[in-house]
Coordinates of C-alpha atoms in Angstrom, one line a residue:
M1 CA 0.0 0.0 0.0
I2 CA 1.1 3.5 -0.8
V3 CA 0.3 6.6 1.2
S4 CA 0.0 10.0 -0.7
F5 CA 1.0 12.4 2.0
G6 CA 1.3 16.1 2.6
T7 CA -0.3 19.6 2.5
Y8 CA -0.8 19.7 -1.3
D9 CA -3.8 20.9 -3.3
A10 CA -4.4 18.6 -6.2
V11 CA -7.0 20.9 -7.7
K12 CA -4.7 23.9 -8.0
H13 CA -1.6 21.8 -8.7
P14 CA -2.7 18.5 -10.4
R15 CA 0.7 16.9 -10.5
V16 CA 0.2 14.7 -7.4
G17 CA -3.3 13.8 -8.5
I18 CA -2.0 12.5 -11.8
I19 CA 0.5 10.3 -10.0
V20 CA -2.1 9.0 -7.6
D21 CA -4.5 8.3 -10.5
G22 CA -1.8 6.5 -12.4
L23 CA -0.8 4.3 -9.5
R24 CA -4.4 3.3 -8.9
E25 CA -5.0 2.6 -12.6
R26 CA -2.0 0.2 -12.3
G27 CA -3.8 -1.7 -9.6
L28 CA -1.9 -0.3 -6.6
E29 CA -3.7 0.7 -3.4
V30 CA -3.2 4.3 -2.6
R31 CA -4.5 6.0 0.6
E32 CA -4.4 9.8 0.9
L33 CA -3.3 11.5 4.0
N34 CA -3.7 15.1 2.8
R35 CA -4.3 18.3 4.8
P36 CA -4.2 21.1 2.2
L37 CA -2.2 24.1 3.3
G38 CA -4.3 26.6 1.5
F39 CA -1.5 28.8 0.1
S40 CA -1.0 29.0 -3.6
T41 CA 2.5 29.0 -5.2
A42 CA 2.2 32.7 -5.8
E43 CA 1.4 33.3 -2.2
R44 CA 4.3 31.2 -1.1
V45 CA 6.7 33.1 -3.3
R46 CA 5.2 36.4 -2.0
M47 CA 6.2 35.3 1.5
L48 CA 9.8 35.0 0.3
K49 CA 9.7 38.7 -0.6
Q50 CA 7.7 39.7 2.5
P51 CA 9.1 37.8 5.4
W52 CA 6.6 39.3 7.9
R53 CA 4.0 37.0 6.3
L54 CA 5.9 33.9 7.3
P55 CA 4.3 33.5 10.8
A56 CA 0.9 32.9 9.1
F57 CA 2.5 30.3 6.9
A58 CA 4.2 28.6 9.9
W59 CA 1.1 28.5 12.0
R60 CA -1.0 27.0 9.2
L61 CA 1.7 24.5 8.4
L62 CA 1.9 23.4 12.1
T63 CA -1.9 23.0 12.2
C64 CA -1.8 20.8 9.1
W65 CA 1.2 18.8 10.5
I66 CA -0.6 18.1 13.8
A67 CA -3.5 16.7 11.8
L68 CA -1.2 14.6 9.6
A69 CA 0.6 13.2 12.6
R70 CA -2.8 12.1 14.0
D71 CA -3.6 10.5 10.7
A72 CA -0.3 8.6 10.6
R73 CA -0.8 7.4 14.2
A74 CA -4.2 6.1 13.2
L75 CA -2.6 4.0 10.5
R76 CA -0.1 2.6 12.9
R77 CA -2.8 1.7 15.4
A78 CA -4.5 -0.2 12.6
G79 CA -1.3 -2.1 12.0
I80 CA -0.7 -0.5 8.5
V81 CA 2.8 0.2 7.5
P82 CA 2.9 1.6 3.9
E83 CA 5.5 0.3 1.6
A84 CA 6.0 3.8 0.2
V85 CA 4.9 7.3 1.1
L86 CA 4.5 9.8 -1.8
V87 CA 5.0 13.4 -0.7
G88 CA 3.1 15.7 -3.0
Y89 CA 4.1 18.8 -4.9
M90 CA 5.6 21.6 -2.9
G91 CA 6.5 19.1 -0.3
H92 CA 9.9 20.6 0.7
F93 CA 8.7 20.8 4.4
D94 CA 6.3 17.9 4.3
V95 CA 9.0 15.4 3.3
L96 CA 10.9 16.2 6.6
L97 CA 7.7 15.2 8.6
A98 CA 7.1 12.1 6.4
R99 CA 10.7 10.9 7.1
R100 CA 10.0 11.1 10.9
L101 CA 6.5 9.6 10.8
F102 CA 7.2 6.7 8.4
R103 CA 10.7 5.4 9.2
R104 CA 10.1 2.0 7.8
S105 CA 8.7 3.2 4.4
T106 CA 10.3 4.3 1.2
I107 CA 9.9 8.1 1.0
V108 CA 9.1 9.4 -2.5
L109 CA 9.3 13.1 -3.0
D110 CA 7.7 14.7 -6.0
H111 CA 10.2 17.5 -6.5
L112 CA 8.5 19.2 -9.4
I113 CA 10.2 22.5 -8.6
F114 CA 13.4 23.5 -7.0
A115 CA 12.6 26.2 -4.4
G116 CA 15.7 28.2 -5.0
D117 CA 15.4 28.0 -8.8
T118 CA 11.8 29.1 -8.7
A119 CA 12.3 32.0 -6.4
Q120 CA 15.2 33.2 -8.5
D121 CA 13.0 32.9 -11.6
R122 CA 10.4 35.2 -9.9
G123 CA 12.9 37.9 -8.9
A124 CA 14.3 36.8 -5.5
E125 CA 18.0 37.0 -4.9
G126 CA 20.8 36.9 -2.3
L127 CA 20.2 35.3 1.1
R128 CA 16.6 34.2 0.3
V129 CA 17.8 32.2 -2.7
R130 CA 20.6 30.6 -0.7
L131 CA 18.2 29.6 2.1
L132 CA 15.8 28.1 -0.3
R133 CA 18.6 26.1 -2.0
E134 CA 19.4 24.8 1.4
L135 CA 15.8 23.8 1.9
D136 CA 16.0 22.0 -1.5
H137 CA 19.1 20.2 -0.2
R138 CA 17.4 19.1 3.0
A139 CA 14.3 17.9 1.3
L140 CA 16.2 15.9 -1.3
A141 CA 18.3 14.3 1.5
A142 CA 15.2 13.2 3.3
A143 CA 13.8 11.3 0.3
D144 CA 14.7 7.8 -0.9
I145 CA 13.3 8.4 -4.4
V146 CA 13.0 11.8 -6.0
L147 CA 10.5 12.4 -8.9
V148 CA 11.4 15.1 -11.5
D149 CA 9.6 16.1 -14.6
T150 CA 12.4 16.5 -17.1
V151 CA 15.9 15.1 -17.8
E152 CA 17.2 18.7 -17.2
H153 CA 15.9 18.6 -13.7
L154 CA 17.2 15.2 -13.1
E155 CA 20.7 16.5 -13.9
M156 CA 20.3 19.1 -11.1
L157 CA 19.9 16.5 -8.4
P158 CA 22.9 16.2 -6.0
D159 CA 22.4 12.4 -6.0
R160 CA 21.1 11.4 -9.4
S161 CA 20.8 7.8 -8.4
K162 CA 17.7 8.8 -6.4
G163 CA 16.0 10.4 -9.4
V164 CA 13.2 9.1 -11.5
H165 CA 11.9 11.0 -14.6
V166 CA 8.1 11.2 -14.4
P167 CA 6.6 13.6 -17.0
V168 CA 3.8 15.8 -15.7
G169 CA 1.1 14.4 -18.0
A170 CA -2.6 15.3 -17.7
R171 CA -5.6 14.1 -15.7
A172 CA -8.5 12.3 -17.3
E173 CA -10.8 15.3 -17.4
W174 CA -8.5 16.9 -20.0
F175 CA -8.8 13.9 -22.3
D176 CA -12.6 13.8 -21.7
A177 CA -12.9 17.4 -22.7
R178 CA -11.5 16.7 -26.2
P179 CA -14.1 17.4 -29.0
A180 CA -15.8 14.2 -30.2
T181 CA -15.2 15.1 -33.9
D182 CA -12.0 15.9 -35.8
A183 CA -13.9 18.0 -38.4
P184 CA -12.2 21.3 -39.1
A185 CA -13.7 24.2 -37.2
D186 CA -15.2 27.2 -38.9
G187 CA -14.2 30.8 -38.4
P188 CA -10.9 32.4 -37.5
L189 CA -8.2 30.6 -35.7
S190 CA -8.8 30.6 -31.9
L191 CA -6.0 30.6 -29.4
V192 CA -6.0 30.1 -25.6
F193 CA -3.4 30.8 -22.9
F194 CA -3.8 30.2 -19.2
G195 CA -1.4 30.6 -16.4
L196 CA -0.1 32.6 -13.4
F197 CA 1.8 35.2 -15.6
T198 CA 5.2 34.3 -14.0
P199 CA 8.4 35.2 -15.9
L200 CA 8.8 31.6 -16.9
Q201 CA 5.6 31.7 -19.0
G202 CA 6.6 34.7 -21.1
A203 CA 3.1 36.3 -21.2
P204 CA 4.4 39.6 -22.5
T205 CA 6.0 37.8 -25.4
I206 CA 2.7 36.1 -26.2
A207 CA 0.8 39.4 -26.0
E208 CA 3.3 41.2 -28.3
A209 CA 3.1 38.3 -30.7
L210 CA -0.7 38.6 -30.9
R211 CA -0.3 42.3 -31.7
R212 CA 2.3 41.6 -34.4
A213 CA 0.2 38.8 -36.0
H214 CA -2.9 41.1 -36.1
Q215 CA -0.9 43.9 -37.6
A216 CA 0.3 41.4 -40.3
G217 CA -3.3 40.7 -41.2
A218 CA -3.8 37.3 -39.5
E219 CA -7.3 36.6 -38.4
F220 CA -7.7 35.0 -35.0
T221 CA -9.4 35.3 -31.6
A222 CA -7.6 34.7 -28.3
T223 CA -8.7 33.9 -24.7
I224 CA -6.1 34.8 -22.0
V225 CA -6.8 33.4 -18.6
G226 CA -5.2 34.4 -15.3
T227 CA -3.4 37.2 -13.5
G228 CA 0.0 37.5 -11.9
Q229 CA 3.4 39.2 -11.9
D230 CA 3.6 39.9 -15.7
Y231 CA -0.1 40.6 -16.2
D232 CA 0.2 44.4 -16.6
A233 CA 3.2 44.1 -18.9
A234 CA 1.2 41.6 -21.1
R235 CA -1.8 43.9 -21.2
A236 CA 0.4 46.8 -22.2
A237 CA 2.1 44.7 -24.9
A238 CA -1.2 43.6 -26.4
G239 CA -2.7 47.1 -26.5
D240 CA -6.4 47.3 -27.5
L241 CA -6.5 44.2 -29.8
P242 CA -9.9 43.2 -31.2
G243 CA -11.0 39.6 -30.6
V244 CA -8.9 39.1 -27.4
T245 CA -10.7 38.2 -24.2
W246 CA -9.0 38.6 -20.9
L247 CA -10.4 36.4 -18.0
D248 CA -8.9 36.9 -14.5
W249 CA -10.1 33.5 -13.3
V250 CA -11.8 30.3 -14.5
D251 CA -12.8 27.5 -12.1
A252 CA -10.4 24.6 -12.4
H253 CA -13.2 22.2 -13.1
E254 CA -14.4 24.4 -16.0
L255 CA -10.9 25.0 -17.5
P256 CA -10.6 21.8 -19.6
A257 CA -13.9 22.5 -21.5
L258 CA -12.9 26.1 -22.1
V259 CA -9.5 25.1 -23.5
A260 CA -10.9 22.4 -25.6
R261 CA -13.1 24.9 -27.4
H262 CA -10.0 26.5 -29.0
D263 CA -7.8 25.5 -31.9
V264 CA -4.4 26.3 -30.3
C265 CA -3.1 26.2 -26.7
L266 CA -0.1 28.4 -26.2
G267 CA 2.7 27.1 -23.9
V268 CA 5.6 29.1 -22.3
F269 CA 8.1 31.4 -23.9
G270 CA 10.2 32.7 -21.0
T271 CA 13.9 33.0 -21.4
S272 CA 15.2 32.1 -17.9
G273 CA 17.2 29.0 -17.1
K274 CA 14.1 27.5 -15.4
A275 CA 12.0 28.1 -18.5
R276 CA 14.4 26.1 -20.5
R277 CA 14.2 23.1 -18.2
V278 CA 10.5 22.5 -18.0
V279 CA 7.6 21.2 -20.0
P280 CA 4.6 23.1 -18.5
N281 CA 1.4 21.4 -17.5
K282 CA -0.5 23.6 -19.9
V283 CA 1.2 21.9 -22.9
Y284 CA 0.3 18.4 -21.7
E285 CA -3.3 19.5 -20.9
G286 CA -3.8 21.5 -24.1
A287 CA -2.7 18.5 -26.2
A288 CA -4.9 16.2 -24.2
A289 CA -7.9 18.5 -24.8
G290 CA -7.3 18.3 -28.5
C291 CA -5.6 21.6 -29.2
A292 CA -2.7 22.2 -31.4
I293 CA 0.4 23.3 -29.4
I294 CA 2.7 26.3 -29.9
T295 CA 5.3 26.6 -27.3
G296 CA 8.9 27.6 -26.7
D297 CA 11.6 25.9 -28.6
T298 CA 13.5 24.2 -25.8
A299 CA 15.2 20.9 -25.4
P300 CA 12.8 19.3 -22.9
Q301 CA 9.7 20.4 -24.8
R302 CA 11.1 19.0 -28.1
A303 CA 12.0 15.8 -26.3
A304 CA 8.4 15.4 -25.0
F305 CA 6.5 16.4 -28.2
G306 CA 8.9 16.3 -31.1
D307 CA 7.1 17.1 -34.4
A308 CA 3.7 17.0 -32.7
A309 CA 4.0 20.6 -31.5
L310 CA 4.9 23.9 -33.2
Y311 CA 7.7 26.0 -31.7
A312 CA 9.0 29.6 -31.5
A313 CA 12.3 30.7 -29.9
P314 CA 11.8 31.8 -26.2
G315 CA 11.3 35.5 -25.9
D316 CA 10.9 36.0 -29.7
A317 CA 7.6 37.6 -30.3
A318 CA 8.2 38.0 -34.0
A319 CA 8.9 34.3 -34.4
L320 CA 5.7 33.4 -32.4
A321 CA 3.7 35.8 -34.5
D322 CA 4.9 34.1 -37.7
V323 CA 3.7 30.7 -36.4
I324 CA 0.3 32.1 -35.4
A325 CA 0.0 33.7 -38.8
E326 CA 0.9 30.4 -40.5
L327 CA -1.8 28.5 -38.7
A328 CA -4.3 31.4 -39.2
G329 CA -3.8 31.0 -42.9
S330 CA -4.5 27.3 -43.2
R331 CA -7.3 25.3 -41.7
D332 CA -5.8 22.1 -43.0
R333 CA -2.6 22.9 -41.1
V334 CA -4.6 23.5 -37.9
T335 CA -6.4 20.2 -38.3
A336 CA -3.1 18.3 -38.8
A337 CA -1.5 20.1 -35.8
R338 CA -4.4 19.3 -33.5
A339 CA -4.3 15.6 -34.5
A340 CA -0.6 15.4 -34.0
A341 CA -0.7 16.9 -30.5
A342 CA -3.7 14.7 -29.5
A343 CA -1.8 11.6 -30.6
A344 CA 1.3 12.6 -28.7
A345 CA -0.8 13.3 -25.6
E346 CA -1.8 9.6 -25.5
S347 CA 1.6 8.8 -24.1
F348 CA 1.0 11.2 -21.2
R349 CA -2.0 9.7 -19.6
A350 CA -1.6 9.1 -15.9
V351 CA -1.2 5.3 -16.2
D352 CA 1.7 5.8 -18.6
V353 CA 3.7 8.6 -16.9
V354 CA 3.9 6.7 -13.6
A355 CA 5.5 3.6 -15.2
P356 CA 9.1 4.6 -14.2
L357 CA 8.0 5.1 -10.6
V358 CA 6.3 1.7 -10.5
D359 CA 9.5 0.1 -11.9
R360 CA 11.7 1.8 -9.3
L361 CA 9.4 0.8 -6.4
A362 CA 9.5 -2.8 -7.7
T363 CA 13.3 -2.8 -7.5
R364 CA 13.1 -1.6 -3.9
G365 CA 10.6 -4.3 -3.0
G366 CA 7.7 -1.9 -2.8
S367 CA 4.0 -2.2 -3.7
A368 CA 4.6 -2.8 -7.4

């Protein structure tokens, strides 16, 4: 039996939910001990820049940990010792607790992000970055197995022998949202972007590209979902473009259907080192929903999707505008790009992405 453990929120951050789904689909018993912390990634990063907010975080974390410790004791009283404990996304602190509560279990840390790397990408520097890198080090040391989403992140691990490459993938609701027919859509090309407007995502590049494509005569509509650090810069870059809808927020359960109504899902175009090491969840999800994919031309994204996606150089609005204009001018090209992305997405269902983890657990004598 495997315990999925921590203070994660699988609705806001679906990664751990994908892993749990995949393990269950492979016939493994997974029990969740989860007390969601209630802070988003953006709020956690804000705390790094505003240390006076940390006491609220610490109090909430302590409250969750007390509840998790009670849950773990209940398991022990029932005579249950899990073969493995999966610590969910943003589990840098939770893995330290898991190590103490489950001394006889294999501790698996889903290290989707490096805290120091992420803080630096969002503008932190100096002592804060050094402290977060130390937190990364302690979290990684506490785990027996470390899950990362790309080969590039695998290479960042101090002990690569612990690492297992598990792509992010997409949950079933994204595949379920895919249109039932492959018939070409009518009307202008429709694009969608959704995200937290972090520098990694390159939202200002996307906005400028939309303006350039419009100025070049391309006919399209676009839906932009979300707010965040680069939101104002993106709005300024786009100007007053016709046919562009800006939505501050869409419920997570409604997002797959909204994305699936579009021809193209835009990925990330940031230029930071972190941006060049990731394949964002929106690329997997957009492909699963049946959209064509346009994203940054980086090694991990090409490794994941190959010729099934279209690419533009990170930070290059002119190149992205050219790709948008190309698709806007050919419905046949759009249909082919959608079909290619959908076919590639089939390899990223939950049951498939967890295969390397199941294999590693089997070699350690775990539940697999």
